[in-house]
mmCIF file of C-alpha atoms in Angstrom:
data_model
loop_
_atom_site.group_PDB
_atom_site.id
_atom_site.type_symbol
_atom_site.label_atom_id
_atom_site.label_comp_id
_atom_site.label_asym_id
_atom_site.label_seq_id
_atom_site.Cartn_x
_atom_site.Cartn_y
_atom_site.Cartn_z
ATOM 1 C CA MET F 282 11.793 8.116 51.502
ATOM 2 C CA LYS F 283 10.365 11.294 50.034
ATOM 3 C CA HIS F 284 13.769 12.039 48.480
ATOM 4 C CA TYR F 285 13.824 8.660 46.674
ATOM 5 C CA LEU F 286 10.233 9.127 45.521
ATOM 6 C CA ILE F 287 11.168 12.445 43.911
ATOM 7 C CA LEU F 288 14.202 10.866 42.195
ATOM 8 C CA PHE F 289 12.074 7.976 40.916
ATOM 9 C CA THR F 290 9.456 10.366 39.570
ATOM 10 C CA LEU F 291 12.083 12.426 37.760
ATOM 11 C CA LEU F 292 13.630 9.270 36.282
ATOM 12 C CA PHE F 293 10.225 8.042 35.096
ATOM 13 C CA ILE F 294 9.489 11.377 33.418
ATOM 14 C CA SER F 295 12.917 11.307 31.770
ATOM 15 C CA LEU F 296 12.412 7.784 30.410
ATOM 16 C CA ALA F 297 8.886 8.566 29.265
ATOM 17 C CA GLY F 298 10.239 11.517 27.313
ATOM 18 C CA PHE F 299 12.750 9.289 25.524
ATOM 19 C CA SER F 300 10.398 7.889 22.942
ATOM 20 C CA GLN F 301 11.416 5.467 20.231
ATOM 21 C CA ASN F 302 9.069 7.160 17.750
ATOM 22 C CA HIS F 303 9.585 10.514 16.108
ATOM 23 C CA ILE F 304 8.029 12.476 13.247
ATOM 24 C CA ILE F 305 10.072 13.833 10.341
ATOM 25 C CA PRO F 306 8.791 15.993 7.436
ATOM 26 C CA LEU F 307 9.434 14.507 4.002
ATOM 27 C CA TRP F 308 10.372 17.820 2.451
ATOM 28 C CA GLU F 309 12.055 21.034 3.495
ATOM 29 C CA ASN F 310 9.882 24.105 3.047
ATOM 30 C CA THR F 311 6.873 23.787 0.708
ATOM 31 C CA PRO F 312 6.628 20.263 -0.779
ATOM 32 C CA PRO F 313 6.905 19.827 -4.562
ATOM 33 C CA LEU F 314 3.732 20.202 -6.632
ATOM 34 C CA GLN F 315 2.097 22.290 -3.914
ATOM 35 C CA LYS F 316 1.245 25.977 -3.747
ATOM 36 C CA GLU F 317 1.093 28.057 -0.608
ATOM 37 C CA MET F 318 -2.448 28.244 0.729
ATOM 38 C CA SER F 319 -3.956 28.755 4.163
ATOM 39 C CA LEU F 320 -5.235 25.174 4.350
ATOM 40 C CA GLN F 321 -5.126 23.136 7.527
ATOM 41 C CA GLU F 322 -4.796 19.403 8.039
ATOM 42 C CA GLU F 323 -7.842 17.862 9.696
ATOM 43 C CA ALA F 324 -7.877 14.974 12.170
ATOM 44 C CA ILE F 325 -11.040 13.369 13.543
ATOM 45 C CA GLN F 326 -10.945 10.606 16.166
ATOM 46 C CA GLU F 327 -14.132 8.556 15.966
ATOM 47 C CA GLY F 328 -13.008 5.051 16.822
ATOM 48 C CA ILE F 329 -10.445 5.422 14.022
ATOM 49 C CA LEU F 330 -8.168 8.451 13.643
ATOM 50 C CA ARG F 331 -9.048 9.857 10.227
ATOM 51 C CA ILE F 332 -6.617 12.422 8.817
ATOM 52 C CA SER F 333 -7.487 14.519 5.770
ATOM 53 C CA ASN F 334 -6.171 17.516 3.820
ATOM 54 C CA VAL F 335 -2.529 16.700 4.564
ATOM 55 C CA GLN F 336 -0.332 19.721 3.818
ATOM 56 C CA ILE F 337 2.930 18.654 5.468
ATOM 57 C CA PRO F 338 3.662 15.007 4.590
ATOM 58 C CA THR F 339 5.716 13.146 7.184
ATOM 59 C CA ILE F 340 7.056 9.825 8.319
ATOM 60 C CA GLU F 341 6.379 8.700 11.880
ATOM 61 C CA VAL F 342 9.240 6.389 12.829
ATOM 62 C CA TYR F 343 8.938 3.593 15.383
ATOM 63 C CA LEU F 344 12.237 1.831 16.070
ATOM 64 C CA PRO F 345 12.585 -1.436 17.995
ATOM 65 C CA THR F 346 15.097 -1.733 20.788
ATOM 66 C CA LYS F 347 18.530 -2.745 19.519
ATOM 67 C CA GLN F 348 18.395 -5.991 21.479
ATOM 68 C CA ILE F 349 15.640 -7.394 19.237
ATOM 69 C CA ALA F 350 16.178 -5.376 16.030
ATOM 70 C CA THR F 351 16.344 -7.517 12.885
ATOM 71 C CA GLY F 352 17.564 -4.708 10.622
ATOM 72 C CA LYS F 353 14.324 -4.854 8.632
ATOM 73 C CA ALA F 354 12.003 -1.888 8.174
ATOM 74 C CA VAL F 355 8.483 -1.526 6.763
ATOM 75 C CA LEU F 356 6.978 1.744 5.523
ATOM 76 C CA ILE F 357 3.218 1.735 6.080
ATOM 77 C CA PHE F 358 0.704 3.480 3.803
ATOM 78 C CA PRO F 359 -2.726 3.735 5.486
ATOM 79 C CA GLY F 360 -5.822 3.458 3.332
ATOM 80 C CA GLY F 361 -8.823 5.721 2.973
ATOM 81 C CA GLY F 362 -9.736 5.890 -0.708
ATOM 82 C CA TYR F 363 -7.207 8.696 -1.407
ATOM 83 C CA GLY F 364 -9.627 10.915 0.550
ATOM 84 C CA ILE F 365 -8.542 10.328 4.155
ATOM 85 C CA LEU F 366 -5.923 8.279 5.992
ATOM 86 C CA ALA F 367 -7.025 5.663 8.558
ATOM 87 C CA TYR F 368 -3.922 6.685 10.429
ATOM 88 C CA ASP F 369 -3.974 4.467 13.517
ATOM 89 C CA TRP F 370 -6.134 1.552 12.308
ATOM 90 C CA GLU F 371 -3.910 0.939 9.269
ATOM 91 C CA GLY F 372 -0.829 2.837 10.398
ATOM 92 C CA THR F 373 0.537 3.396 13.885
ATOM 93 C CA ASP F 374 -1.116 0.276 15.315
ATOM 94 C CA PHE F 375 0.857 -1.808 12.809
ATOM 95 C CA ALA F 376 4.079 0.131 13.379
ATOM 96 C CA LYS F 377 3.916 -0.744 17.077
ATOM 97 C CA TRP F 378 3.178 -4.394 16.299
ATOM 98 C CA LEU F 379 6.124 -4.565 13.881
ATOM 99 C CA ASN F 380 8.338 -3.109 16.613
ATOM 100 C CA SER F 381 7.430 -6.023 18.859
ATOM 101 C CA GLN F 382 8.797 -8.300 16.116
ATOM 102 C CA GLY F 383 12.104 -6.408 15.892
ATOM 103 C CA ILE F 384 11.083 -4.569 12.712
ATOM 104 C CA ALA F 385 11.121 -0.797 12.312
ATOM 105 C CA GLY F 386 7.615 0.456 11.514
ATOM 106 C CA ILE F 387 7.389 3.770 9.669
ATOM 107 C CA VAL F 388 3.999 5.342 8.973
ATOM 108 C CA VAL F 389 3.820 7.576 5.906
ATOM 109 C CA LYS F 390 1.398 10.490 6.127
ATOM 110 C CA TYR F 391 1.198 11.183 2.411
ATOM 111 C CA ARG F 392 -0.646 14.022 0.708
ATOM 112 C CA LEU F 393 -4.072 13.211 -0.694
ATOM 113 C CA PRO F 394 -4.900 14.131 -4.306
ATOM 114 C CA ILE F 395 -8.185 15.863 -3.450
ATOM 115 C CA SER F 396 -6.357 18.743 -1.726
ATOM 116 C CA LYS F 397 -6.889 22.098 -3.462
ATOM 117 C CA SER F 398 -3.275 23.122 -2.826
ATOM 118 C CA LEU F 399 -1.805 20.544 -5.236
ATOM 119 C CA THR F 400 -0.755 21.525 -8.742
ATOM 120 C CA ASP F 401 -0.621 17.987 -10.213
ATOM 121 C CA PRO F 402 -2.635 15.826 -7.797
ATOM 122 C CA LYS F 403 -2.230 12.471 -9.535
ATOM 123 C CA GLU F 404 1.572 12.588 -9.127
ATOM 124 C CA VAL F 405 1.710 13.629 -5.480
ATOM 125 C CA PRO F 406 1.062 10.360 -3.555
ATOM 126 C CA LEU F 407 3.741 8.506 -5.541
ATOM 127 C CA LEU F 408 6.162 11.420 -5.139
ATOM 128 C CA ASP F 409 5.686 11.350 -1.348
ATOM 129 C CA ALA F 410 6.033 7.559 -1.289
ATOM 130 C CA GLN F 411 9.299 7.680 -3.236
ATOM 131 C CA ARG F 412 10.634 10.374 -0.933
ATOM 132 C CA ALA F 413 9.651 8.442 2.185
ATOM 133 C CA LEU F 414 11.520 5.323 1.106
ATOM 134 C CA ARG F 415 14.577 7.296 0.038
ATOM 135 C CA LEU F 416 14.580 9.173 3.330
ATOM 136 C CA VAL F 417 14.531 5.929 5.307
ATOM 137 C CA ARG F 418 17.355 4.570 3.178
ATOM 138 C CA HIS F 419 19.251 7.814 3.809
ATOM 139 C CA GLN F 420 18.790 7.373 7.578
ATOM 140 C CA ALA F 421 19.293 3.600 7.610
ATOM 141 C CA GLU F 422 22.658 3.513 9.379
ATOM 142 C CA GLU F 423 21.564 5.913 12.106
ATOM 143 C CA TRP F 424 18.353 3.953 12.674
ATOM 144 C CA ASN F 425 20.046 0.531 12.695
ATOM 145 C CA ILE F 426 18.274 -0.514 9.490
ATOM 146 C CA ASP F 427 19.711 -2.611 6.667
ATOM 147 C CA PRO F 428 19.237 -0.424 3.536
ATOM 148 C CA ASN F 429 18.623 -3.609 1.532
ATOM 149 C CA GLN F 430 15.795 -4.827 3.789
ATOM 150 C CA ILE F 431 13.304 -1.983 3.530
ATOM 151 C CA GLY F 432 9.791 -3.076 2.613
ATOM 152 C CA ILE F 433 6.420 -1.393 2.275
ATOM 153 C CA MET F 434 2.901 -2.213 3.477
ATOM 154 C CA GLY F 435 -0.266 -0.685 2.051
ATOM 155 C CA PHE F 436 -3.941 -1.053 2.935
ATOM 156 C CA SER F 437 -6.760 -0.570 0.411
ATOM 157 C CA ALA F 438 -5.950 2.696 -1.444
ATOM 158 C CA GLY F 439 -2.672 2.661 0.486
ATOM 159 C CA GLY F 440 -2.173 -0.708 -1.206
ATOM 160 C CA HIS F 441 -2.676 0.993 -4.546
ATOM 161 C CA LEU F 442 0.011 3.497 -3.618
ATOM 162 C CA ALA F 443 2.318 0.699 -2.426
ATOM 163 C CA SER F 444 1.821 -1.239 -5.666
ATOM 164 C CA THR F 445 2.381 1.972 -7.643
ATOM 165 C CA LEU F 446 5.672 2.486 -5.806
ATOM 166 C CA SER F 447 6.543 -1.178 -6.444
ATOM 167 C CA THR F 448 6.068 -0.760 -10.200
ATOM 168 C CA GLN F 449 6.909 2.938 -10.728
ATOM 169 C CA TYR F 450 9.675 3.499 -8.172
ATOM 170 C CA ALA F 451 11.922 4.943 -10.910
ATOM 171 C CA HIS F 452 9.317 7.385 -12.248
ATOM 172 C CA GLN F 453 10.811 10.877 -12.436
ATOM 173 C CA LEU F 454 9.252 14.317 -12.666
ATOM 174 C CA ASP F 455 10.930 17.412 -14.054
ATOM 175 C CA ARG F 456 11.895 19.088 -10.773
ATOM 176 C CA GLU F 457 14.939 20.130 -8.780
ATOM 177 C CA LEU F 458 16.600 17.163 -7.037
ATOM 178 C CA ASP F 459 18.660 16.893 -3.869
ATOM 179 C CA SER F 460 21.062 14.219 -2.601
ATOM 180 C CA ILE F 461 18.259 12.116 -1.099
ATOM 181 C CA ASP F 462 16.517 11.982 -4.501
ATOM 182 C CA LEU F 463 19.559 10.196 -5.903
ATOM 183 C CA LEU F 464 18.933 7.111 -3.740
ATOM 184 C CA SER F 465 16.869 4.189 -4.999
ATOM 185 C CA ALA F 466 13.144 4.271 -4.208
ATOM 186 C CA ARG F 467 12.669 0.585 -4.979
ATOM 187 C CA PRO F 468 11.208 -1.352 -2.050
ATOM 188 C CA ASP F 469 12.911 -4.641 -1.191
ATOM 189 C CA PHE F 470 9.550 -6.307 -0.563
ATOM 190 C CA SER F 471 5.881 -5.356 -0.614
ATOM 191 C CA ILE F 472 2.897 -6.268 1.584
ATOM 192 C CA LEU F 473 -0.511 -5.471 0.092
ATOM 193 C CA VAL F 474 -3.555 -5.780 2.333
ATOM 194 C CA TYR F 475 -6.971 -5.814 0.564
ATOM 195 C CA PRO F 476 -5.339 -3.518 -2.018
ATOM 196 C CA VAL F 477 -6.813 -1.467 -4.802
ATOM 197 C CA ILE F 478 -4.701 -2.548 -7.785
ATOM 198 C CA THR F 479 -6.588 -1.991 -11.009
ATOM 199 C CA PHE F 480 -8.513 0.958 -12.429
ATOM 200 C CA ASN F 481 -10.260 -1.381 -14.846
ATOM 201 C CA GLU F 482 -13.918 -0.358 -14.564
ATOM 202 C CA ARG F 483 -15.088 -3.894 -13.815
ATOM 203 C CA PHE F 484 -13.001 -4.472 -10.691
ATOM 204 C CA THR F 485 -11.798 -1.093 -9.450
ATOM 205 C CA HIS F 486 -12.748 0.856 -6.343
ATOM 206 C CA GLY F 487 -14.497 3.826 -7.883
ATOM 207 C CA GLY F 488 -13.786 6.267 -5.081
ATOM 208 C CA SER F 489 -10.030 5.717 -5.152
ATOM 209 C CA LYS F 490 -9.924 6.033 -8.926
ATOM 210 C CA LYS F 491 -11.985 9.240 -8.942
ATOM 211 C CA ASN F 492 -9.989 10.865 -6.129
ATOM 212 C CA LEU F 493 -6.659 10.138 -7.815
ATOM 213 C CA LEU F 494 -7.477 10.695 -11.488
ATOM 214 C CA GLY F 495 -10.682 12.741 -11.535
ATOM 215 C CA GLU F 496 -14.144 12.131 -12.958
ATOM 216 C CA ASN F 497 -13.293 11.183 -16.564
ATOM 217 C CA PRO F 498 -9.603 10.241 -16.666
ATOM 218 C CA ASP F 499 -7.527 9.865 -19.794
ATOM 219 C CA PRO F 500 -7.358 6.168 -20.796
ATOM 220 C CA ASP F 501 -3.554 6.358 -20.769
ATOM 221 C CA LEU F 502 -3.658 7.357 -17.102
ATOM 222 C CA VAL F 503 -6.044 4.504 -16.330
ATOM 223 C CA THR F 504 -3.514 2.136 -17.886
ATOM 224 C CA ARG F 505 -0.580 3.718 -16.081
ATOM 225 C CA PHE F 506 -2.231 3.417 -12.676
ATOM 226 C CA SER F 507 -3.627 -0.086 -13.232
ATOM 227 C CA ASN F 508 -0.636 -1.635 -11.566
ATOM 228 C CA GLU F 509 -1.164 -5.202 -12.711
ATOM 229 C CA LEU F 510 -0.218 -3.899 -16.165
ATOM 230 C CA ASN F 511 3.110 -2.479 -14.988
ATOM 231 C CA VAL F 512 4.698 -5.465 -13.236
ATOM 232 C CA ASP F 513 8.078 -6.653 -14.527
ATOM 233 C CA GLU F 514 10.941 -8.821 -13.296
ATOM 234 C CA ASN F 515 12.215 -5.976 -11.087
ATOM 235 C CA THR F 516 8.975 -5.614 -9.124
ATOM 236 C CA PRO F 517 9.758 -6.584 -5.514
ATOM 237 C CA PRO F 518 8.606 -9.851 -3.891
ATOM 238 C CA THR F 519 5.035 -9.405 -2.731
ATOM 239 C CA PHE F 520 2.673 -10.729 -0.054
ATOM 240 C CA LEU F 521 -1.028 -10.260 -0.796
ATOM 241 C CA ILE F 522 -4.025 -10.805 1.461
ATOM 242 C CA HIS F 523 -7.715 -10.369 0.645
ATOM 243 C CA ALA F 524 -11.111 -11.585 1.841
ATOM 244 C CA GLN F 525 -13.439 -13.271 -0.606
ATOM 245 C CA ASP F 526 -16.423 -11.349 0.790
ATOM 246 C CA ASP F 527 -14.832 -7.909 0.309
ATOM 247 C CA GLN F 528 -17.671 -5.782 -1.045
ATOM 248 C CA ALA F 529 -15.622 -2.591 -1.434
ATOM 249 C CA VAL F 530 -12.477 -3.713 -3.274
ATOM 250 C CA PRO F 531 -13.112 -6.897 -5.270
ATOM 251 C CA LEU F 532 -10.864 -9.890 -4.669
ATOM 252 C CA GLU F 533 -9.862 -9.761 -8.341
ATOM 253 C CA ASN F 534 -7.540 -6.846 -7.536
ATOM 254 C CA SER F 535 -5.164 -9.115 -5.620
ATOM 255 C CA ILE F 536 -5.612 -11.985 -8.087
ATOM 256 C CA LEU F 537 -4.722 -9.813 -11.087
ATOM 257 C CA TYR F 538 -1.577 -8.550 -9.378
ATOM 258 C CA TYR F 539 -0.546 -12.032 -8.283
ATOM 259 C CA GLN F 540 -0.988 -13.366 -11.824
ATOM 260 C CA ALA F 541 1.162 -10.547 -13.198
ATOM 261 C CA LEU F 542 3.885 -11.215 -10.600
ATOM 262 C CA HIS F 543 3.837 -14.932 -11.337
ATOM 263 C CA ALA F 544 4.072 -14.313 -15.088
ATOM 264 C CA ALA F 545 7.090 -12.034 -14.515
ATOM 265 C CA GLY F 546 8.851 -14.609 -12.338
ATOM 266 C CA VAL F 547 8.567 -12.511 -9.177
ATOM 267 C CA GLU F 548 8.301 -14.303 -5.847
ATOM 268 C CA ALA F 549 4.758 -13.797 -4.568
ATOM 269 C CA SER F 550 2.420 -15.162 -1.918
ATOM 270 C CA LEU F 551 -1.373 -14.760 -2.174
ATOM 271 C CA HIS F 552 -3.646 -15.493 0.790
ATOM 272 C CA ILE F 553 -7.428 -15.473 0.383
ATOM 273 C CA TYR F 554 -9.766 -15.840 3.336
ATOM 274 C CA PRO F 555 -13.462 -16.627 2.810
ATOM 275 C CA LYS F 556 -14.603 -13.986 5.305
ATOM 276 C CA GLY F 557 -13.237 -10.726 6.663
ATOM 277 C CA GLY F 558 -14.884 -8.071 4.538
ATOM 278 C CA HIS F 559 -12.956 -4.899 3.788
ATOM 279 C CA GLY F 560 -10.816 -2.872 6.148
ATOM 280 C CA PHE F 561 -10.315 -5.680 8.663
ATOM 281 C CA ALA F 562 -6.790 -4.500 9.647
ATOM 282 C CA PHE F 563 -5.637 -6.928 12.368
ATOM 283 C CA GLY F 564 -8.712 -9.061 11.687
ATOM 284 C CA MET F 565 -9.610 -9.419 15.352
ATOM 285 C CA GLY F 566 -12.966 -11.146 15.841
ATOM 286 C CA ARG F 567 -13.345 -11.964 12.141
ATOM 287 C CA GLY F 568 -12.436 -15.631 12.219
ATOM 288 C CA ALA F 569 -9.447 -17.241 10.533
ATOM 289 C CA VAL F 570 -8.293 -13.982 8.951
ATOM 290 C CA ALA F 571 -7.098 -12.881 12.411
ATOM 291 C CA ASN F 572 -4.100 -15.207 11.904
ATOM 292 C CA TRP F 573 -2.818 -13.449 8.786
ATOM 293 C CA ARG F 574 -0.036 -11.591 10.592
ATOM 294 C CA GLU F 575 1.596 -14.837 11.694
ATOM 295 C CA VAL F 576 1.576 -16.003 8.072
ATOM 296 C CA LEU F 577 3.115 -12.675 7.068
ATOM 297 C CA LEU F 578 5.914 -12.980 9.637
ATOM 298 C CA ASP F 579 6.828 -16.424 8.296
ATOM 299 C CA TRP F 580 6.979 -14.957 4.797
ATOM 300 C CA ILE F 581 9.160 -12.014 5.865
ATOM 301 C CA ASN F 582 11.542 -14.269 7.778
ATOM 302 C CA ASN F 583 11.985 -16.526 4.758
ATOM 303 C CA LEU F 584 12.595 -13.848 2.130
ATOM 304 C CA ASN F 585 15.722 -14.459 0.077
#
């Protein structure tokens, strides 16, 4: 009996060590637009895991079992005003939920523009987002993912980054490229959850705008990063969700983006709930908004 107990214990440890999630750096060596400094990433767990001062951007990959895999994947950009990342609340928790639906969930730990190690802070989040999507496309066959069914999901400021990637996926910087950089960074679909969209003074989230562009940004940069102004017919199909009582990021952000998508002939779905506030994530205990994920799954399953 003792012999079998030992074998069972060893088998359990072996299976526990075979995890479906793994972490991969986005870049080899020092990432672009970053100088070598003795800065350390910070992580604080106080109900929500808040990560700041990211120096090594990564993707954390959660793959569903092959028996239920749909071939779809979603890259997740946690929010945090471009100052921190709400890494579990708007990241790994959703990756695990997507796995249960047969969808690969991939959390992007992107660099934040307030880091002192960055040489051109405004460009860095988009650069990391482009790289993350290209890297997943590069690994698609190995990870049992359809390279034409890779979407993105962004929350709050992560929604701003996701909408920036949706409208500026082809933006190029003058830098040395590798084979992964030659792949398309265009998402196949986009999910924006209480997103920051515009940097228009009337409706923007001031903290996100300041952290990305600085105190008194050039008007041309305000226009460039007001993503409702950059939608065209090639912007991917988009699902938007917002609460009417959001006091941090006004509802108009989602409405402006939806109107731009509709005008460009892009398939879009806008869902507004009367209550939920900001940062509701799964929406548990906040009334009808808790059902938004079921609505999202219907939308994903019916994408053309």
